[in-house]
PDB file of C-alpha atoms and ligand atoms in Angstrom:
ATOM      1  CA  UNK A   2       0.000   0.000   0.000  1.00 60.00           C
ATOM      2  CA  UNK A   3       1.222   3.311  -0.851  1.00 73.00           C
ATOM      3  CA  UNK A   4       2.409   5.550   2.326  1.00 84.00           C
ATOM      4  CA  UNK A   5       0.157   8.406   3.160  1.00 91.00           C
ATOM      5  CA  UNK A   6       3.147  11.027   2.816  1.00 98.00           C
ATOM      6  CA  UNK A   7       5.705  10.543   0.369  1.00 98.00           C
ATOM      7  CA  UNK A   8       8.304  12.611   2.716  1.00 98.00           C
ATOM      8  CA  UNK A   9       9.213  13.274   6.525  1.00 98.00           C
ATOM      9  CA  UNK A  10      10.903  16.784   6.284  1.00 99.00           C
ATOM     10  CA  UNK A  11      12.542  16.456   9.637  1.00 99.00           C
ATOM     11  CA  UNK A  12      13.773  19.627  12.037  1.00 98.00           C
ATOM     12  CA  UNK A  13      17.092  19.113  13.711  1.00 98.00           C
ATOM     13  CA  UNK A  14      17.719  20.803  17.002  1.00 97.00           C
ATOM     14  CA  UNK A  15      15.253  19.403  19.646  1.00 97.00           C
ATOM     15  CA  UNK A  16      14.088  16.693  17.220  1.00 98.00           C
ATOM     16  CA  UNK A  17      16.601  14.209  15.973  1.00 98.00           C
ATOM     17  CA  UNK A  18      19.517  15.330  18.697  1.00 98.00           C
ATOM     18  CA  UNK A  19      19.352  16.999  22.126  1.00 97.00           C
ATOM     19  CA  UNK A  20      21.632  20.233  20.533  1.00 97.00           C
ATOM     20  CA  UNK A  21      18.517  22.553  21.728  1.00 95.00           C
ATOM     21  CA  UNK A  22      20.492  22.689  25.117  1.00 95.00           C
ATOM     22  CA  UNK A  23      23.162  23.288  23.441  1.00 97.00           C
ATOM     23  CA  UNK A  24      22.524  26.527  22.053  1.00 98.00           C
ATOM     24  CA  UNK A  25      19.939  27.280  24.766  1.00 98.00           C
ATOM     25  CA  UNK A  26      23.566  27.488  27.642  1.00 98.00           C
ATOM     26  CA  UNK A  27      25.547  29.512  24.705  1.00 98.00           C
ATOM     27  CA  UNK A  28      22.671  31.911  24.469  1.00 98.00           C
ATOM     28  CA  UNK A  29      22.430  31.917  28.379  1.00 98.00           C
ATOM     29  CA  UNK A  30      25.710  32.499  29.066  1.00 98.00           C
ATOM     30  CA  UNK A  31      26.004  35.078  26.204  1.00 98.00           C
ATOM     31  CA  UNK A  32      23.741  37.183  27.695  1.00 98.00           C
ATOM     32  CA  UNK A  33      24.641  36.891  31.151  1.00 98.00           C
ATOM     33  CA  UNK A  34      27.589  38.506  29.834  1.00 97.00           C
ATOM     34  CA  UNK A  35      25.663  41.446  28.845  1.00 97.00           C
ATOM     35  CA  UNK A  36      23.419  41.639  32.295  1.00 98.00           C
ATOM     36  CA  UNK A  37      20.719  39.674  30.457  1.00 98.00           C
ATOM     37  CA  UNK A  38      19.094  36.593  32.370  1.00 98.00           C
ATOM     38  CA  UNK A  39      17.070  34.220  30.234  1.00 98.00           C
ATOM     39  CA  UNK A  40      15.021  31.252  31.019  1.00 97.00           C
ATOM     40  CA  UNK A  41      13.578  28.121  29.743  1.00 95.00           C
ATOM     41  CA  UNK A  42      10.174  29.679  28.605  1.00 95.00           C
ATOM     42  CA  UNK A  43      11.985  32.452  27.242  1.00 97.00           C
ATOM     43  CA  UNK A  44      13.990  29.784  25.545  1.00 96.00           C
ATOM     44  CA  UNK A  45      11.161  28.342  24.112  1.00 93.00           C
ATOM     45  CA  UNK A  46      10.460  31.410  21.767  1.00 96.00           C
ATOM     46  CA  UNK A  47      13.887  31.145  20.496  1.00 97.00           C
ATOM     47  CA  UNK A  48      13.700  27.601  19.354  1.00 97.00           C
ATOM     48  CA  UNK A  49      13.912  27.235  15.388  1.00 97.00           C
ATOM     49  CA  UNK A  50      15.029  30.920  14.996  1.00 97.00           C
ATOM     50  CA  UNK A  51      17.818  32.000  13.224  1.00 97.00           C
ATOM     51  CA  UNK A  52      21.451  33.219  15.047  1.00 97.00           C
ATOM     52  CA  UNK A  53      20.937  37.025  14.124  1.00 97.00           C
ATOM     53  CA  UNK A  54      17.362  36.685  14.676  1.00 97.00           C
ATOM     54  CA  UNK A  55      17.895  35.005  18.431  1.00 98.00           C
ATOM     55  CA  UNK A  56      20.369  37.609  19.473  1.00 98.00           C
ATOM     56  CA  UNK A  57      18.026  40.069  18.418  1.00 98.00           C
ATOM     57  CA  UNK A  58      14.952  38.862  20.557  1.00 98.00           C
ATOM     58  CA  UNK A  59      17.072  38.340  23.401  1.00 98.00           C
ATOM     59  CA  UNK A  60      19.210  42.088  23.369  1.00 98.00           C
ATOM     60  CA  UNK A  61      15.293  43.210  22.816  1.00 98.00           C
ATOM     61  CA  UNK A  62      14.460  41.181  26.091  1.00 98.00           C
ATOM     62  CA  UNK A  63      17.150  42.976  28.034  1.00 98.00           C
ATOM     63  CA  UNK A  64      16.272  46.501  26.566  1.00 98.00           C
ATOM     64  CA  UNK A  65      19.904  46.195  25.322  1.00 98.00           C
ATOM     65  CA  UNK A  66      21.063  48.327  21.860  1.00 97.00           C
ATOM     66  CA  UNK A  67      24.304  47.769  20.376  1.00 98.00           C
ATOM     67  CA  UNK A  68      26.398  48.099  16.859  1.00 98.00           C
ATOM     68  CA  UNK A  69      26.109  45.554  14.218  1.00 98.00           C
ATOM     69  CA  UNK A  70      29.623  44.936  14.312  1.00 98.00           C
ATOM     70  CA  UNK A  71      29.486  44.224  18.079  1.00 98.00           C
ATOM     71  CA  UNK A  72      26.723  41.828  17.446  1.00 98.00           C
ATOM     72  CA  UNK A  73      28.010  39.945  14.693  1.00 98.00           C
ATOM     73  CA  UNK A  74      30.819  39.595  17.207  1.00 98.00           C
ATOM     74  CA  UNK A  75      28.739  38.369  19.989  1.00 98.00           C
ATOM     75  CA  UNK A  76      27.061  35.771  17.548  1.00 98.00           C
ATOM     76  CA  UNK A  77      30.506  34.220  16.025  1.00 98.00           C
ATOM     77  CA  UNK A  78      31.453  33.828  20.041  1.00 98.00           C
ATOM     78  CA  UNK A  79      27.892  32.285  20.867  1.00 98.00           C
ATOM     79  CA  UNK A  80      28.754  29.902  17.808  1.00 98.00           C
ATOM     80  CA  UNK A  81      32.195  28.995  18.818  1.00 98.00           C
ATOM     81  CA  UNK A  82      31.042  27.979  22.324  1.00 98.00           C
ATOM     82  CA  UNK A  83      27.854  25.912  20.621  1.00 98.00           C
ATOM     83  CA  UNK A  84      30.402  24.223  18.452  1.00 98.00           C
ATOM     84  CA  UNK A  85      32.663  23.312  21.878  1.00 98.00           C
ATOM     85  CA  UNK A  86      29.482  22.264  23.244  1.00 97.00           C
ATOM     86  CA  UNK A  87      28.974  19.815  20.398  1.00 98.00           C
ATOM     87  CA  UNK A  88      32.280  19.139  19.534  1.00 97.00           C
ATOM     88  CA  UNK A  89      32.718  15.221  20.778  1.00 96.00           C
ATOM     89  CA  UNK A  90      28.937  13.998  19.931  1.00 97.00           C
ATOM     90  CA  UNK A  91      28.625  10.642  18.603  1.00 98.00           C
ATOM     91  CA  UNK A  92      25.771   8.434  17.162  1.00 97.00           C
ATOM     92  CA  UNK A  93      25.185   7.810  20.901  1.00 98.00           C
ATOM     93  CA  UNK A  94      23.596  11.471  20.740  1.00 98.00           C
ATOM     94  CA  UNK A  95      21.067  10.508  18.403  1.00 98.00           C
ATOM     95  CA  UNK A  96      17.624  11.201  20.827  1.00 98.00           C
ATOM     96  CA  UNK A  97      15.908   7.797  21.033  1.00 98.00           C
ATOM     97  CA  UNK A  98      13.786   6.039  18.889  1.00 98.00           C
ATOM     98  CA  UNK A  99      15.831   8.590  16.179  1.00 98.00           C
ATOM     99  CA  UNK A 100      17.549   5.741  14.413  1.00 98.00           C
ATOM    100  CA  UNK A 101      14.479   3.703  14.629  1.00 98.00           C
ATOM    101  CA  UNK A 102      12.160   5.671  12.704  1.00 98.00           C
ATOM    102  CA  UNK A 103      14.908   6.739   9.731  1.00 98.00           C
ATOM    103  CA  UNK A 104      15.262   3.386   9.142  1.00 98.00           C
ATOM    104  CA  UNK A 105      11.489   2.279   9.442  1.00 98.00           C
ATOM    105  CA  UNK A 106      11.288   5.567   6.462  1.00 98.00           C
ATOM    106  CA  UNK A 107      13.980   4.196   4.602  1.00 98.00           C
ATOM    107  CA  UNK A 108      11.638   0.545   5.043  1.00 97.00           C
ATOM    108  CA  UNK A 109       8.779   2.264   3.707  1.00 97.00           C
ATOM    109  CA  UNK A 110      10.078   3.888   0.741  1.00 97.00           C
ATOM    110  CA  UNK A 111       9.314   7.532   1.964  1.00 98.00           C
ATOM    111  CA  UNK A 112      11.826  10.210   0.863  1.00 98.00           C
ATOM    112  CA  UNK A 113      13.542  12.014   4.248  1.00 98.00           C
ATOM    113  CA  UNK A 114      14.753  15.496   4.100  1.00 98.00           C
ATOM    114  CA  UNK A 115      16.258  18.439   6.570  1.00 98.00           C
ATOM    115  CA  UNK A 116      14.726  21.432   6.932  1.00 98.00           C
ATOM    116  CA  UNK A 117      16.954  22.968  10.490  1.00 98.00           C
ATOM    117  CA  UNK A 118      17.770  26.702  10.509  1.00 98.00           C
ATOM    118  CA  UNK A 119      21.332  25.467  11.910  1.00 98.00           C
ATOM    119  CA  UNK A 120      24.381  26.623   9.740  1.00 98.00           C
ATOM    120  CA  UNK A 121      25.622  23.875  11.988  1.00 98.00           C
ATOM    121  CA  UNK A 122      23.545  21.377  10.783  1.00 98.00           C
ATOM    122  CA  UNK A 123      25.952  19.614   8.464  1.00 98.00           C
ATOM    123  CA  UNK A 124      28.283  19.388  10.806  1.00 98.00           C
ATOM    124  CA  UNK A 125      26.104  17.473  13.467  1.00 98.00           C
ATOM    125  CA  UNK A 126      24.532  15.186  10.873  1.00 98.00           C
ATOM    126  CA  UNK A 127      28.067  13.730  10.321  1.00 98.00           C
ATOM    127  CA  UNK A 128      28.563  13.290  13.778  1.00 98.00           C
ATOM    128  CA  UNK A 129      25.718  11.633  13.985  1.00 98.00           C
ATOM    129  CA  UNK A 130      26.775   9.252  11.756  1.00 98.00           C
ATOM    130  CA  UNK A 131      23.407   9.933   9.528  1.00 98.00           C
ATOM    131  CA  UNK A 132      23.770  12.238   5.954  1.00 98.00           C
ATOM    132  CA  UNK A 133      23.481   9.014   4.281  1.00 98.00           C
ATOM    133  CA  UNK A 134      19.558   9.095   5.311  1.00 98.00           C
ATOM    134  CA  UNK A 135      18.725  12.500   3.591  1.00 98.00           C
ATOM    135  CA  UNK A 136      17.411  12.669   0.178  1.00 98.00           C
ATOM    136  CA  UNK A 137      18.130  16.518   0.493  1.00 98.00           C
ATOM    137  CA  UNK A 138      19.246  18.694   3.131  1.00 98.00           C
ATOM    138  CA  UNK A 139      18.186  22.628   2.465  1.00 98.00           C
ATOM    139  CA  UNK A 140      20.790  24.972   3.261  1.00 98.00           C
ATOM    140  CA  UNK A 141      19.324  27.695   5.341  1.00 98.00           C
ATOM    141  CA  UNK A 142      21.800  30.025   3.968  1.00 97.00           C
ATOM    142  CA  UNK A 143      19.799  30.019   1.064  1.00 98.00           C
ATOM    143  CA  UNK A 144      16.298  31.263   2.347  1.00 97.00           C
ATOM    144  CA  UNK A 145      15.369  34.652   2.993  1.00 95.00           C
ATOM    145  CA  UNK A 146      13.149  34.122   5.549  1.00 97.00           C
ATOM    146  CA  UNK A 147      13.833  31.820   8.597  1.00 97.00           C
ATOM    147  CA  UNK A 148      10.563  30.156  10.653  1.00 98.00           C
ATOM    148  CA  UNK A 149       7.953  30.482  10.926  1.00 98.00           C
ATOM    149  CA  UNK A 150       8.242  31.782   7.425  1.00 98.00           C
ATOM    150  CA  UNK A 151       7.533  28.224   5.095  1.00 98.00           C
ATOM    151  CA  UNK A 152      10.893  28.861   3.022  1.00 98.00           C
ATOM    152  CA  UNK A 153      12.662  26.223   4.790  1.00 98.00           C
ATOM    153  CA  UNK A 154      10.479  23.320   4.207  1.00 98.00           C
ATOM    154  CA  UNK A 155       9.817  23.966   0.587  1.00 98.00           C
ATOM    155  CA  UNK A 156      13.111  24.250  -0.087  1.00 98.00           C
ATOM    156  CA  UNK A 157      13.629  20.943   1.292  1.00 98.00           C
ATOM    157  CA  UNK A 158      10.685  19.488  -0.290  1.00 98.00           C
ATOM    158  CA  UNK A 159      11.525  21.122  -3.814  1.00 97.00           C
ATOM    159  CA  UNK A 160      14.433  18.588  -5.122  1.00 98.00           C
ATOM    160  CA  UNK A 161      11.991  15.282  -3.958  1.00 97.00           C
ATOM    161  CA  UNK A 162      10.025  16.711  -6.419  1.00 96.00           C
ATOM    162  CA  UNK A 163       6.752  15.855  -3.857  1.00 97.00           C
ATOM    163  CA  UNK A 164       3.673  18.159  -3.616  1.00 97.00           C
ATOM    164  CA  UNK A 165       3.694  19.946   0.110  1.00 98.00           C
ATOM    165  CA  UNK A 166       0.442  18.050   1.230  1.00 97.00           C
ATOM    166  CA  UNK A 167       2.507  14.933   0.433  1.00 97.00           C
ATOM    167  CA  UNK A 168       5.182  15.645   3.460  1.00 98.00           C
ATOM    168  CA  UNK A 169       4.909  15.659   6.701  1.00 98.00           C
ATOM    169  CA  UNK A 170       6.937  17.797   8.889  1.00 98.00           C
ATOM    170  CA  UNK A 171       8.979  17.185  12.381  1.00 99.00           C
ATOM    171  CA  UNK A 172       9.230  20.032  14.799  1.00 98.00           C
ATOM    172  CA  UNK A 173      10.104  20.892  18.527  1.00 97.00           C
ATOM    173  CA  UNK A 174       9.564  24.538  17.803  1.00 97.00           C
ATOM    174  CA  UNK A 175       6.889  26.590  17.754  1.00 97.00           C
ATOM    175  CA  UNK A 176       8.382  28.618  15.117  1.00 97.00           C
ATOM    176  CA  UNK A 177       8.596  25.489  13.383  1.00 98.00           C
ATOM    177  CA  UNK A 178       5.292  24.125  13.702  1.00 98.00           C
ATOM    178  CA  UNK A 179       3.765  27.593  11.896  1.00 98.00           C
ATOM    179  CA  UNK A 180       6.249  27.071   9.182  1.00 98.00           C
ATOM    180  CA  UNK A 181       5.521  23.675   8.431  1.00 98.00           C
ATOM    181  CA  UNK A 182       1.526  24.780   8.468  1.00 98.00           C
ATOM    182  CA  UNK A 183       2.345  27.852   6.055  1.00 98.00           C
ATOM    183  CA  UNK A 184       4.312  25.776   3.758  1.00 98.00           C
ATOM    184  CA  UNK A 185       0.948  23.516   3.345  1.00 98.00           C
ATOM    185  CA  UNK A 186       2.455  20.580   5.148  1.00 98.00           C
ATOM    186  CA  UNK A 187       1.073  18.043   7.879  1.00 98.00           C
ATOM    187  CA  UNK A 188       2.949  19.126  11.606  1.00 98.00           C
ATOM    188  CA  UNK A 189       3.973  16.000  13.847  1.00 98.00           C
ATOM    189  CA  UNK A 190       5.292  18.385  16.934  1.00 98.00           C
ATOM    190  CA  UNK A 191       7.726  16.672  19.036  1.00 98.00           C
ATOM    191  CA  UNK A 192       7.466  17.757  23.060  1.00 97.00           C
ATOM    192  CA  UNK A 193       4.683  19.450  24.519  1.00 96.00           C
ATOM    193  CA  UNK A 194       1.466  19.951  22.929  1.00 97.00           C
ATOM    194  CA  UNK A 195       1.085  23.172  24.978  1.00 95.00           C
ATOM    195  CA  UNK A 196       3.536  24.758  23.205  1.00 94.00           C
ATOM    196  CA  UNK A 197       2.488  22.916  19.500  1.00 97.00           C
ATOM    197  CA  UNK A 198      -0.844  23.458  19.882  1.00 97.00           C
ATOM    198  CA  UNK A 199      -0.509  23.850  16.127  1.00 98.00           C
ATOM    199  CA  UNK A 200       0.559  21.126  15.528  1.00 98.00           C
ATOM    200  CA  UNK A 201      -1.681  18.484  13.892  1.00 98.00           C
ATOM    201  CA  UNK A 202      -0.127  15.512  16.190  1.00 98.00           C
ATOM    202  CA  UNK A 203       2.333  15.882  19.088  1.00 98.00           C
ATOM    203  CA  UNK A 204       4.001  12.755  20.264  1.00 98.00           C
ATOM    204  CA  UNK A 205       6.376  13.105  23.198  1.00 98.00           C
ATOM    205  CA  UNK A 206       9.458  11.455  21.477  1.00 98.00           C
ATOM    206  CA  UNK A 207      10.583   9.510  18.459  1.00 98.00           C
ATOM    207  CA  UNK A 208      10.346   6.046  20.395  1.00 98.00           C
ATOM    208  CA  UNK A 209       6.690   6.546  21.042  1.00 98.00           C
ATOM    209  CA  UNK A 210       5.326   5.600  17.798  1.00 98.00           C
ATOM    210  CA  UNK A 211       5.977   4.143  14.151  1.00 98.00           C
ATOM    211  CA  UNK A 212       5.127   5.916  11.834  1.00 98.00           C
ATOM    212  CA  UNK A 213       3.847   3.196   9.642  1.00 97.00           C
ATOM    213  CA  UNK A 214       0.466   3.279  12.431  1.00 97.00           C
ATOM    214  CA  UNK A 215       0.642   6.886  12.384  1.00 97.00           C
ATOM    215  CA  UNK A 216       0.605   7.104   8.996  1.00 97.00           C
ATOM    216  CA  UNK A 217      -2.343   4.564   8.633  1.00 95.00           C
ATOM    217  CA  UNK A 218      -4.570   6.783  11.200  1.00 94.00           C
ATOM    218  CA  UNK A 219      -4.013  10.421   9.880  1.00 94.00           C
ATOM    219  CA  UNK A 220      -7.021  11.961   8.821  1.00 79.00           C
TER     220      UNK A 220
HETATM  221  C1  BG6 B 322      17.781  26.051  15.150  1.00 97.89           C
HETATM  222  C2  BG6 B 322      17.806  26.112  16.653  1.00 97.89           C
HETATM  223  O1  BG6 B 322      17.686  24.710  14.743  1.00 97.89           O
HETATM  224  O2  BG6 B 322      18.974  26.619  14.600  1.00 97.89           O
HETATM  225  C3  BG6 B 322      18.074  27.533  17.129  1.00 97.89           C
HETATM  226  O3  BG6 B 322      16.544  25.670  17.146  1.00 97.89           O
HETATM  227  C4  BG6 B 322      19.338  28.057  16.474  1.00 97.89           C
HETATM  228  O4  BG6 B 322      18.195  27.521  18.526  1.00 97.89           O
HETATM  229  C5  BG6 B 322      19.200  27.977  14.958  1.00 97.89           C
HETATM  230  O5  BG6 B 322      19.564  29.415  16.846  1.00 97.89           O
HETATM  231  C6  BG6 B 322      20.415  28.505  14.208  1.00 97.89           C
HETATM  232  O6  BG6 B 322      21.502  27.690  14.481  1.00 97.89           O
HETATM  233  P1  BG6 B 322      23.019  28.049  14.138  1.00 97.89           P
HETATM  234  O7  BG6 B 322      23.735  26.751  14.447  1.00 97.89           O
HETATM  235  O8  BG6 B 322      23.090  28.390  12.671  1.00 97.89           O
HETATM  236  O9  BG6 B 322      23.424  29.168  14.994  1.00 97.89           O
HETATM  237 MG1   MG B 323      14.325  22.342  16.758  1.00 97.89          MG
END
């Protein structure tokens, strides 16, 4: 029988790896740095957002102004301590049930793409031990508009040469969830359906399901 989505378009950060804390204790420390205290709800709003864009919201959460230059500084230091952070992760950092489900896709035929806002994202996959998955991998370099703008995802759907009501996409983020929505696309969230209310499903992790039943009950 044919699957009900012909691709998973799946988010990175949060989703397939446990890097959301990762840039969530640069970002913290970062700011603390500038007088700037941020917590985990605050966090929450800076989930799937681009660097520039999450410096912004959190200098605009401390009332703080300052010079490009001095921010494009701050961000290349936020970056070098994310990739510190990252630097020795191993397949053993794949969030469970991760490996599971890419291989029950790969099972089923459907096509599996990356649509993370990470410039880092390359970098982790092989780390992972998992580019070999990916049918395509957009580069987020290459959209104008980061979440919740839809860019991301039809980018990532455009080379599988799929229609977006074919894919179904994977998201921790809010940001993400709204993207996936605007781009026409089914949302699986991935955490707590509080925050992905939009979300057409929320599951609590990747080893809570198989997508071959999920697949077989969405409307
Ligand atoms: C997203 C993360 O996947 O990538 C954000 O959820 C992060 O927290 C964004 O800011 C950009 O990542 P990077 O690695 O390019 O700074
Ligand atoms: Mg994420």
């Amino acid at each position: 029988m044919r699957s009900r989505f012909a691709a998973v378009i799946f988010d990175l950060d949060g989703v397939l790896t446990d890097t959301a804390r990762f840039h969530y204790l640069a970002w913290k420390e970062m700011a603390s740095g500038l007088g700037i205290t941020i917590d985990e709800a605050f966090n929450e709003t800076l989930k799937g957002i681009d660097r520039m864009s999450s410096l912004d919201l959190i200098l605009e959460h401390g009332k703080v102004q300052l010079p490009l230059a001095e921010k494009e500084r701050l961000a290349f230091e936020k970056n070098e301590h994310y990739k510190e952070l990252t630097a020795s992760m191993t397949r053993k950092d794949l969030l469970p049930g991760a490996l599971e489900r890419l291989d029950e896709l790969k099972t089923l035929g459907v096509k599996i793409s990356l649509a993370s806002a990470s410039k880092n994202a390359p970098a982790i996959l092989e780390a992972l031990g998992i580019p070999g998955y990916f049918d395509s991998i957009a580069n987020p370099a290459l959209v104008a508009r980061g979440k919740p703008a839809p860019d991301i995802f039809l980018l990532a759907a455009a080379p599988l040469g799929v229609r977006p009501e074919e894919c179904l996409g994977v998201e921790d983020a809010e940001a993400g969830v709204v993207a996936i929505k605007v781009a026409g696309m089914q949302a699986l969230g991935v955490g707590d359906p509080k925050v992905l209310a939009a979300a057409d499903r929320v599951v609590s992790g990747l080893d809570t399901f198989k997508f071959a039943e999920l697949f077989a009950e969405w409307r």
